[in-house]
XYZ file of C-alpha atoms in Angstrom:
116
model
C -4.492 27.237 -26.757
C -2.207 25.321 -25.064
C -1.297 23.640 -21.778
C 0.227 25.803 -18.516
C 0.692 24.752 -15.004
C -1.840 21.992 -15.862
C -4.099 23.114 -17.037
C -5.880 23.103 -20.506
C -6.632 26.381 -21.620
C -9.211 27.151 -24.600
C -9.053 30.949 -25.873
C -11.195 32.811 -28.342
C -11.751 36.305 -30.014
C -15.320 35.991 -31.196
C -16.966 36.934 -27.934
C -18.567 40.456 -29.085
C -20.694 39.322 -31.225
C -21.817 35.675 -29.064
C -25.584 36.291 -27.901
C -24.046 34.454 -24.989
C -21.998 37.153 -24.141
C -23.457 38.228 -20.959
C -23.697 34.625 -19.651
C -19.980 33.514 -19.930
C -17.381 36.622 -20.580
C -15.866 37.819 -16.615
C -16.652 40.601 -15.094
C -13.480 41.956 -15.244
C -13.694 42.041 -19.424
C -17.168 43.664 -19.562
C -16.692 43.901 -23.353
C -16.150 40.755 -24.210
C -13.079 41.235 -26.664
C -11.665 38.108 -25.497
C -12.369 34.668 -23.109
C -10.209 32.344 -22.083
C -11.538 28.932 -20.474
C -9.045 27.047 -18.242
C -9.860 23.285 -17.107
C -7.128 21.061 -14.938
C -6.253 18.601 -17.624
C -7.136 15.724 -15.908
C -11.133 16.992 -14.928
C -12.248 14.066 -17.227
C -10.738 11.471 -15.070
C -11.583 13.699 -11.482
C -14.942 13.976 -12.554
C -15.431 9.952 -13.603
C -14.369 8.992 -9.832
C -16.551 11.548 -8.622
C -19.945 10.110 -10.236
C -17.915 6.375 -9.570
C -17.576 7.157 -5.789
C -21.188 8.018 -5.295
C -22.040 4.773 -5.470
C -23.102 1.925 -2.619
C -20.631 -0.325 -3.801
C -17.695 2.216 -3.807
C -18.811 3.288 -0.712
C -18.816 -0.413 1.238
C -15.383 -0.616 -0.473
C -13.866 2.133 0.753
C -15.505 1.361 4.358
C -13.652 -1.505 4.344
C -10.634 -0.087 3.329
C -10.654 2.071 5.388
C -10.247 -0.271 8.606
C -7.893 -2.316 6.598
C -4.989 -1.228 4.391
C -5.265 2.549 4.818
C -3.669 2.738 8.179
C -0.636 0.436 7.342
C 0.293 2.667 4.307
C -0.103 5.691 6.961
C 2.086 4.058 9.350
C 4.867 3.090 6.928
C 4.715 6.289 5.063
C 4.797 8.797 8.517
C 6.165 6.944 11.021
C 9.111 4.826 9.454
C 9.885 7.554 7.175
C 9.045 5.075 3.525
C 7.856 7.841 1.261
C 9.784 6.904 -1.798
C 11.992 3.596 -2.441
C 15.230 4.817 -3.130
C 15.709 1.456 -5.769
C 15.548 0.619 -9.123
C 14.096 -2.292 -10.760
C 10.577 -4.391 -9.325
C 13.071 -7.310 -7.657
C 14.566 -4.833 -5.495
C 11.555 -2.294 -4.446
C 9.288 -5.636 -3.514
C 12.411 -7.071 -1.297
C 12.576 -3.726 0.306
C 8.576 -3.437 0.343
C 8.769 -7.290 2.273
C 11.519 -6.200 4.618
C 9.154 -3.010 6.026
C 6.288 -4.851 6.286
C 8.228 -7.833 8.230
C 9.588 -5.229 10.572
C 6.304 -3.862 11.055
C 5.109 -6.945 11.497
C 7.512 -7.252 14.290
C 6.988 -4.483 15.655
C 3.300 -5.139 16.363
C 4.212 -8.500 18.005
C 6.454 -6.694 19.975
C 3.721 -4.301 21.609
C 1.076 -7.162 21.725
C 3.681 -9.423 24.477
C 4.890 -6.197 25.760
C 0.819 -5.626 26.766
C 0.283 -9.181 28.139
């Protein structure tokens, strides 16, 4: 039927004679004259990722990632307010990211020196 608001819509007018109408027709439409089912356009990708994340290997990888890289991205995005880079081209973005990481590392070193 089409895509609306990031949902794939499936519709039919053939519910009246269907033997499964009582199981799938919504209660707001007791006559079952029309049925529209909406699913998110990326539902299959999300389901594959959900199944992948159920494994022990994925859980171990996420446990390591929480301790290493995720806090860094949170600090850069929240504290440094770097939600998006307003640059074009891979070289410019790479330079800006390296600069932000240098600033982050210098700030960490400053804090370490201040406590010693």
